[in-house]
PDB file of N, CA, C and O in Angstrom:
ATOM      1  N   MET A 207       0.841  -1.165   0.000  1.00 78.00           N
ATOM      2  CA  MET A 207       0.000   0.000   0.000  1.00 78.00           C
ATOM      3  C   MET A 207       0.896   1.242   0.000  1.00 78.00           C
ATOM      4  O   MET A 207       1.826   1.331   0.790  1.00 78.00           O
ATOM      5  N   ASP A 208       0.604   2.179  -0.883  1.00 88.00           N
ATOM      6  CA  ASP A 208       1.428   3.382  -0.922  1.00 88.00           C
ATOM      7  C   ASP A 208       0.932   4.406   0.109  1.00 88.00           C
ATOM      8  O   ASP A 208      -0.125   4.248   0.711  1.00 88.00           O
ATOM      9  N   LYS A 209       1.732   5.436   0.318  1.00 86.00           N
ATOM     10  CA  LYS A 209       1.449   6.405   1.382  1.00 86.00           C
ATOM     11  C   LYS A 209       0.115   7.105   1.184  1.00 86.00           C
ATOM     12  O   LYS A 209      -0.592   7.375   2.158  1.00 86.00           O
ATOM     13  N   SER A 210      -0.277   7.407  -0.048  1.00 89.00           N
ATOM     14  CA  SER A 210      -1.552   8.099  -0.270  1.00 89.00           C
ATOM     15  C   SER A 210      -2.732   7.214   0.151  1.00 89.00           C
ATOM     16  O   SER A 210      -3.716   7.715   0.702  1.00 89.00           O
ATOM     17  N   GLU A 211      -2.636   5.915  -0.078  1.00 93.00           N
ATOM     18  CA  GLU A 211      -3.694   5.001   0.357  1.00 93.00           C
ATOM     19  C   GLU A 211      -3.747   4.908   1.878  1.00 93.00           C
ATOM     20  O   GLU A 211      -4.835   4.870   2.462  1.00 93.00           O
ATOM     21  N   ILE A 212      -2.597   4.885   2.497  1.00 92.00           N
ATOM     22  CA  ILE A 212      -2.527   4.837   3.952  1.00 92.00           C
ATOM     23  C   ILE A 212      -3.160   6.095   4.540  1.00 92.00           C
ATOM     24  O   ILE A 212      -3.939   6.027   5.492  1.00 92.00           O
ATOM     25  N   ILE A 213      -2.858   7.241   3.966  1.00 91.00           N
ATOM     26  CA  ILE A 213      -3.424   8.500   4.447  1.00 91.00           C
ATOM     27  C   ILE A 213      -4.939   8.516   4.230  1.00 91.00           C
ATOM     28  O   ILE A 213      -5.690   8.947   5.113  1.00 91.00           O
ATOM     29  N   LYS A 214      -5.414   8.032   3.090  1.00 93.00           N
ATOM     30  CA  LYS A 214      -6.866   7.965   2.849  1.00 93.00           C
ATOM     31  C   LYS A 214      -7.549   7.092   3.893  1.00 93.00           C
ATOM     32  O   LYS A 214      -8.631   7.423   4.392  1.00 93.00           O
ATOM     33  N   ASN A 215      -6.936   5.963   4.232  1.00 92.00           N
ATOM     34  CA  ASN A 215      -7.505   5.090   5.254  1.00 92.00           C
ATOM     35  C   ASN A 215      -7.550   5.787   6.615  1.00 92.00           C
ATOM     36  O   ASN A 215      -8.539   5.681   7.343  1.00 92.00           O
ATOM     37  N   ALA A 216      -6.483   6.490   6.949  1.00 92.00           N
ATOM     38  CA  ALA A 216      -6.439   7.219   8.211  1.00 92.00           C
ATOM     39  C   ALA A 216      -7.477   8.335   8.228  1.00 92.00           C
ATOM     40  O   ALA A 216      -8.130   8.573   9.250  1.00 92.00           O
ATOM     41  N   GLN A 217      -7.672   9.013   7.102  1.00 93.00           N
ATOM     42  CA  GLN A 217      -8.691  10.058   7.019  1.00 93.00           C
ATOM     43  C   GLN A 217     -10.089   9.467   7.201  1.00 93.00           C
ATOM     44  O   GLN A 217     -10.947  10.083   7.841  1.00 93.00           O
ATOM     45  N   ALA A 218     -10.319   8.285   6.664  1.00 92.00           N
ATOM     46  CA  ALA A 218     -11.608   7.615   6.843  1.00 92.00           C
ATOM     47  C   ALA A 218     -11.829   7.275   8.314  1.00 92.00           C
ATOM     48  O   ALA A 218     -12.940   7.446   8.836  1.00 92.00           O
ATOM     49  N   LEU A 219     -10.792   6.808   8.982  1.00 91.00           N
ATOM     50  CA  LEU A 219     -10.904   6.545  10.423  1.00 91.00           C
ATOM     51  C   LEU A 219     -11.192   7.830  11.188  1.00 91.00           C
ATOM     52  O   LEU A 219     -11.992   7.842  12.126  1.00 91.00           O
ATOM     53  N   ASP A 220     -10.560   8.921  10.781  1.00 91.00           N
ATOM     54  CA  ASP A 220     -10.767  10.211  11.429  1.00 91.00           C
ATOM     55  C   ASP A 220     -12.218  10.667  11.265  1.00 91.00           C
ATOM     56  O   ASP A 220     -12.838  11.148  12.212  1.00 91.00           O
ATOM     57  N   ARG A 221     -12.782  10.492  10.077  1.00 91.00           N
ATOM     58  CA  ARG A 221     -14.192  10.840   9.847  1.00 91.00           C
ATOM     59  C   ARG A 221     -15.104   9.942  10.682  1.00 91.00           C
ATOM     60  O   ARG A 221     -16.093  10.399  11.258  1.00 91.00           O
ATOM     61  N   SER A 222     -14.765   8.662  10.749  1.00 92.00           N
ATOM     62  CA  SER A 222     -15.545   7.725  11.558  1.00 92.00           C
ATOM     63  C   SER A 222     -15.515   8.131  13.022  1.00 92.00           C
ATOM     64  O   SER A 222     -16.521   8.024  13.728  1.00 92.00           O
ATOM     65  N   TYR A 223     -14.373   8.601  13.469  1.00 90.00           N
ATOM     66  CA  TYR A 223     -14.258   9.080  14.847  1.00 90.00           C
ATOM     67  C   TYR A 223     -15.238  10.228  15.094  1.00 90.00           C
ATOM     68  O   TYR A 223     -15.935  10.256  16.102  1.00 90.00           O
ATOM     69  N   GLY A 224     -15.286  11.170  14.169  1.00 89.00           N
ATOM     70  CA  GLY A 224     -16.199  12.308  14.315  1.00 89.00           C
ATOM     71  C   GLY A 224     -17.650  11.870  14.370  1.00 89.00           C
ATOM     72  O   GLY A 224     -18.433  12.370  15.189  1.00 89.00           O
ATOM     73  N   LEU A 225     -18.036  10.940  13.515  1.00 90.00           N
ATOM     74  CA  LEU A 225     -19.406  10.428  13.530  1.00 90.00           C
ATOM     75  C   LEU A 225     -19.699   9.676  14.823  1.00 90.00           C
ATOM     76  O   LEU A 225     -20.776   9.828  15.408  1.00 90.00           O
ATOM     77  N   ALA A 226     -18.747   8.871  15.266  1.00 89.00           N
ATOM     78  CA  ALA A 226     -18.936   8.111  16.501  1.00 89.00           C
ATOM     79  C   ALA A 226     -19.035   9.042  17.705  1.00 89.00           C
ATOM     80  O   ALA A 226     -19.824   8.796  18.622  1.00 89.00           O
ATOM     81  N   LEU A 227     -18.261  10.113  17.697  1.00 88.00           N
ATOM     82  CA  LEU A 227     -18.323  11.079  18.790  1.00 88.00           C
ATOM     83  C   LEU A 227     -19.715  11.703  18.867  1.00 88.00           C
ATOM     84  O   LEU A 227     -20.308  11.791  19.944  1.00 88.00           O
ATOM     85  N   ALA A 228     -20.247  12.096  17.720  1.00 89.00           N
ATOM     86  CA  ALA A 228     -21.602  12.667  17.694  1.00 89.00           C
ATOM     87  C   ALA A 228     -22.625  11.647  18.186  1.00 89.00           C
ATOM     88  O   ALA A 228     -23.525  11.980  18.960  1.00 89.00           O
ATOM     89  N   PHE A 229     -22.483  10.411  17.757  1.00 87.00           N
ATOM     90  CA  PHE A 229     -23.390   9.347  18.191  1.00 87.00           C
ATOM     91  C   PHE A 229     -23.283   9.128  19.693  1.00 87.00           C
ATOM     92  O   PHE A 229     -24.290   9.037  20.403  1.00 87.00           O
ATOM     93  N   ASP A 230     -22.055   9.044  20.200  1.00 87.00           N
ATOM     94  CA  ASP A 230     -21.845   8.802  21.625  1.00 87.00           C
ATOM     95  C   ASP A 230     -22.399   9.937  22.481  1.00 87.00           C
ATOM     96  O   ASP A 230     -22.936   9.695  23.561  1.00 87.00           O
ATOM     97  N   ILE A 231     -22.265  11.166  22.008  1.00 87.00           N
ATOM     98  CA  ILE A 231     -22.823  12.306  22.741  1.00 87.00           C
ATOM     99  C   ILE A 231     -24.347  12.190  22.776  1.00 87.00           C
ATOM    100  O   ILE A 231     -24.978  12.417  23.810  1.00 87.00           O
ATOM    101  N   GLU A 232     -24.928  11.802  21.658  1.00 86.00           N
ATOM    102  CA  GLU A 232     -26.381  11.672  21.567  1.00 86.00           C
ATOM    103  C   GLU A 232     -26.922  10.617  22.525  1.00 86.00           C
ATOM    104  O   GLU A 232     -27.927  10.828  23.188  1.00 86.00           O
ATOM    105  N   VAL A 233     -26.261   9.475  22.615  1.00 87.00           N
ATOM    106  CA  VAL A 233     -26.759   8.380  23.458  1.00 87.00           C
ATOM    107  C   VAL A 233     -26.081   8.338  24.827  1.00 87.00           C
ATOM    108  O   VAL A 233     -26.463   7.530  25.670  1.00 87.00           O
ATOM    109  N   GLY A 234     -25.087   9.181  25.052  1.00 84.00           N
ATOM    110  CA  GLY A 234     -24.422   9.236  26.347  1.00 84.00           C
ATOM    111  C   GLY A 234     -23.502   8.069  26.634  1.00 84.00           C
ATOM    112  O   GLY A 234     -23.339   7.656  27.773  1.00 84.00           O
ATOM    113  N   ASN A 235     -22.878   7.524  25.593  1.00 79.00           N
ATOM    114  CA  ASN A 235     -21.987   6.375  25.758  1.00 79.00           C
ATOM    115  C   ASN A 235     -20.651   6.690  25.086  1.00 79.00           C
ATOM    116  O   ASN A 235     -20.588   6.790  23.873  1.00 79.00           O
ATOM    117  N   PRO A 236     -19.566   6.818  25.853  1.00 79.00           N
ATOM    118  CA  PRO A 236     -18.281   7.225  25.271  1.00 79.00           C
ATOM    119  C   PRO A 236     -17.463   6.107  24.635  1.00 79.00           C
ATOM    120  O   PRO A 236     -16.392   6.364  24.112  1.00 79.00           O
ATOM    121  N   ASP A 237     -17.932   4.889  24.658  1.00 86.00           N
ATOM    122  CA  ASP A 237     -17.097   3.762  24.242  1.00 86.00           C
ATOM    123  C   ASP A 237     -16.716   3.746  22.767  1.00 86.00           C
ATOM    124  O   ASP A 237     -15.569   3.480  22.429  1.00 86.00           O
ATOM    125  N   LEU A 238     -17.656   3.999  21.879  1.00 87.00           N
ATOM    126  CA  LEU A 238     -17.403   3.841  20.452  1.00 87.00           C
ATOM    127  C   LEU A 238     -16.318   4.787  19.951  1.00 87.00           C
ATOM    128  O   LEU A 238     -15.357   4.356  19.308  1.00 87.00           O
ATOM    129  N   HIS A 239     -16.450   6.073  20.230  1.00 88.00           N
ATOM    130  CA  HIS A 239     -15.450   7.010  19.699  1.00 88.00           C
ATOM    131  C   HIS A 239     -14.089   6.784  20.343  1.00 88.00           C
ATOM    132  O   HIS A 239     -13.064   6.974  19.696  1.00 88.00           O
ATOM    133  N   GLU A 240     -14.046   6.341  21.597  1.00 89.00           N
ATOM    134  CA  GLU A 240     -12.761   6.053  22.229  1.00 89.00           C
ATOM    135  C   GLU A 240     -12.056   4.887  21.546  1.00 89.00           C
ATOM    136  O   GLU A 240     -10.845   4.925  21.327  1.00 89.00           O
ATOM    137  N   LYS A 241     -12.806   3.856  21.183  1.00 89.00           N
ATOM    138  CA  LYS A 241     -12.215   2.696  20.486  1.00 89.00           C
ATOM    139  C   LYS A 241     -11.686   3.102  19.108  1.00 89.00           C
ATOM    140  O   LYS A 241     -10.611   2.677  18.700  1.00 89.00           O
ATOM    141  N   ILE A 242     -12.457   3.922  18.394  1.00 90.00           N
ATOM    142  CA  ILE A 242     -12.017   4.371  17.068  1.00 90.00           C
ATOM    143  C   ILE A 242     -10.783   5.259  17.194  1.00 90.00           C
ATOM    144  O   ILE A 242      -9.852   5.159  16.392  1.00 90.00           O
ATOM    145  N   TYR A 243     -10.751   6.101  18.216  1.00 90.00           N
ATOM    146  CA  TYR A 243      -9.579   6.955  18.439  1.00 90.00           C
ATOM    147  C   TYR A 243      -8.342   6.105  18.711  1.00 90.00           C
ATOM    148  O   TYR A 243      -7.262   6.369  18.169  1.00 90.00           O
ATOM    149  N   GLU A 244      -8.485   5.073  19.540  1.00 92.00           N
ATOM    150  CA  GLU A 244      -7.367   4.166  19.814  1.00 92.00           C
ATOM    151  C   GLU A 244      -6.889   3.488  18.527  1.00 92.00           C
ATOM    152  O   GLU A 244      -5.683   3.368  18.289  1.00 92.00           O
ATOM    153  N   LEU A 245      -7.833   3.047  17.717  1.00 92.00           N
ATOM    154  CA  LEU A 245      -7.495   2.411  16.445  1.00 92.00           C
ATOM    155  C   LEU A 245      -6.773   3.389  15.525  1.00 92.00           C
ATOM    156  O   LEU A 245      -5.761   3.046  14.901  1.00 92.00           O
ATOM    157  N   LEU A 246      -7.272   4.612  15.442  1.00 92.00           N
ATOM    158  CA  LEU A 246      -6.645   5.632  14.604  1.00 92.00           C
ATOM    159  C   LEU A 246      -5.221   5.922  15.079  1.00 92.00           C
ATOM    160  O   LEU A 246      -4.287   5.972  14.264  1.00 92.00           O
ATOM    161  N   CYS A 247      -5.027   6.076  16.380  1.00 94.00           N
ATOM    162  CA  CYS A 247      -3.679   6.343  16.912  1.00 94.00           C
ATOM    163  C   CYS A 247      -2.737   5.189  16.596  1.00 94.00           C
ATOM    164  O   CYS A 247      -1.591   5.411  16.193  1.00 94.00           O
ATOM    165  N   HIS A 248      -3.210   3.976  16.757  1.00 93.00           N
ATOM    166  CA  HIS A 248      -2.391   2.802  16.457  1.00 93.00           C
ATOM    167  C   HIS A 248      -2.037   2.765  14.969  1.00 93.00           C
ATOM    168  O   HIS A 248      -0.887   2.505  14.604  1.00 93.00           O
ATOM    169  N   TYR A 249      -3.009   3.036  14.112  1.00 93.00           N
ATOM    170  CA  TYR A 249      -2.788   3.023  12.665  1.00 93.00           C
ATOM    171  C   TYR A 249      -1.758   4.076  12.270  1.00 93.00           C
ATOM    172  O   TYR A 249      -0.856   3.807  11.472  1.00 93.00           O
ATOM    173  N   LEU A 250      -1.881   5.275  12.849  1.00 93.00           N
ATOM    174  CA  LEU A 250      -0.919   6.332  12.540  1.00 93.00           C
ATOM    175  C   LEU A 250       0.485   5.936  12.989  1.00 93.00           C
ATOM    176  O   LEU A 250       1.448   6.085  12.235  1.00 93.00           O
ATOM    177  N   LYS A 251       0.590   5.428  14.207  1.00 94.00           N
ATOM    178  CA  LYS A 251       1.898   5.034  14.732  1.00 94.00           C
ATOM    179  C   LYS A 251       2.518   3.920  13.895  1.00 94.00           C
ATOM    180  O   LYS A 251       3.701   3.968  13.561  1.00 94.00           O
ATOM    181  N   GLU A 252       1.698   2.937  13.537  1.00 94.00           N
ATOM    182  CA  GLU A 252       2.180   1.802  12.755  1.00 94.00           C
ATOM    183  C   GLU A 252       2.715   2.236  11.389  1.00 94.00           C
ATOM    184  O   GLU A 252       3.612   1.618  10.829  1.00 94.00           O
ATOM    185  N   ASN A 253       2.148   3.318  10.855  1.00 93.00           N
ATOM    186  CA  ASN A 253       2.535   3.789   9.530  1.00 93.00           C
ATOM    187  C   ASN A 253       3.387   5.059   9.573  1.00 93.00           C
ATOM    188  O   ASN A 253       3.531   5.756   8.565  1.00 93.00           O
ATOM    189  N   ASN A 254       3.930   5.356  10.744  1.00 93.00           N
ATOM    190  CA  ASN A 254       4.814   6.520  10.926  1.00 93.00           C
ATOM    191  C   ASN A 254       4.180   7.815  10.437  1.00 93.00           C
ATOM    192  O   ASN A 254       4.821   8.615   9.739  1.00 93.00           O
ATOM    193  N   LEU A 255       2.934   8.029  10.815  1.00 91.00           N
ATOM    194  CA  LEU A 255       2.217   9.251  10.449  1.00 91.00           C
ATOM    195  C   LEU A 255       1.860  10.045  11.697  1.00 91.00           C
ATOM    196  O   LEU A 255       1.846   9.511  12.792  1.00 91.00           O
ATOM    197  N   GLN A 256       1.561  11.312  11.479  1.00 92.00           N
ATOM    198  CA  GLN A 256       1.093  12.209  12.525  1.00 92.00           C
ATOM    199  C   GLN A 256      -0.310  12.683  12.152  1.00 92.00           C
ATOM    200  O   GLN A 256      -0.705  12.587  10.985  1.00 92.00           O
ATOM    201  N   PHE A 257      -1.040  13.221  13.117  1.00 89.00           N
ATOM    202  CA  PHE A 257      -2.363  13.753  12.808  1.00 89.00           C
ATOM    203  C   PHE A 257      -2.276  14.852  11.741  1.00 89.00           C
ATOM    204  O   PHE A 257      -3.179  14.998  10.929  1.00 89.00           O
ATOM    205  N   ASP A 258      -1.188  15.609  11.743  1.00 90.00           N
ATOM    206  CA  ASP A 258      -1.011  16.670  10.750  1.00 90.00           C
ATOM    207  C   ASP A 258      -0.957  16.125   9.328  1.00 90.00           C
ATOM    208  O   ASP A 258      -1.291  16.837   8.375  1.00 90.00           O
ATOM    209  N   ASP A 259      -0.565  14.879   9.161  1.00 88.00           N
ATOM    210  CA  ASP A 259      -0.495  14.267   7.828  1.00 88.00           C
ATOM    211  C   ASP A 259      -1.878  14.028   7.223  1.00 88.00           C
ATOM    212  O   ASP A 259      -1.986  13.785   6.021  1.00 88.00           O
ATOM    213  N   LEU A 260      -2.920  14.109   8.047  1.00 84.00           N
ATOM    214  CA  LEU A 260      -4.277  13.843   7.547  1.00 84.00           C
ATOM    215  C   LEU A 260      -4.897  15.050   6.860  1.00 84.00           C
ATOM    216  O   LEU A 260      -5.905  14.922   6.186  1.00 84.00           O
ATOM    217  N   ASN A 261      -4.295  16.221   7.017  1.00 83.00           N
ATOM    218  CA  ASN A 261      -4.852  17.442   6.394  1.00 83.00           C
ATOM    219  C   ASN A 261      -4.396  17.599   4.979  1.00 83.00           C
ATOM    220  O   ASN A 261      -3.463  17.185   4.500  1.00 83.00           O
TER     221      ASN A 261
END
């Protein structure tokens, strides 16, 4: 997988995080967005990326 594909995947996780955060706020359950955030952080670290690389 090339770097642009890796970044696209990370951006998709970032968008999923935003949707999950809105959902969790609505239902009062913080679990979903926290799990996605952990996954996103792991994915970035595994691929030597920073959050700034997603912009």
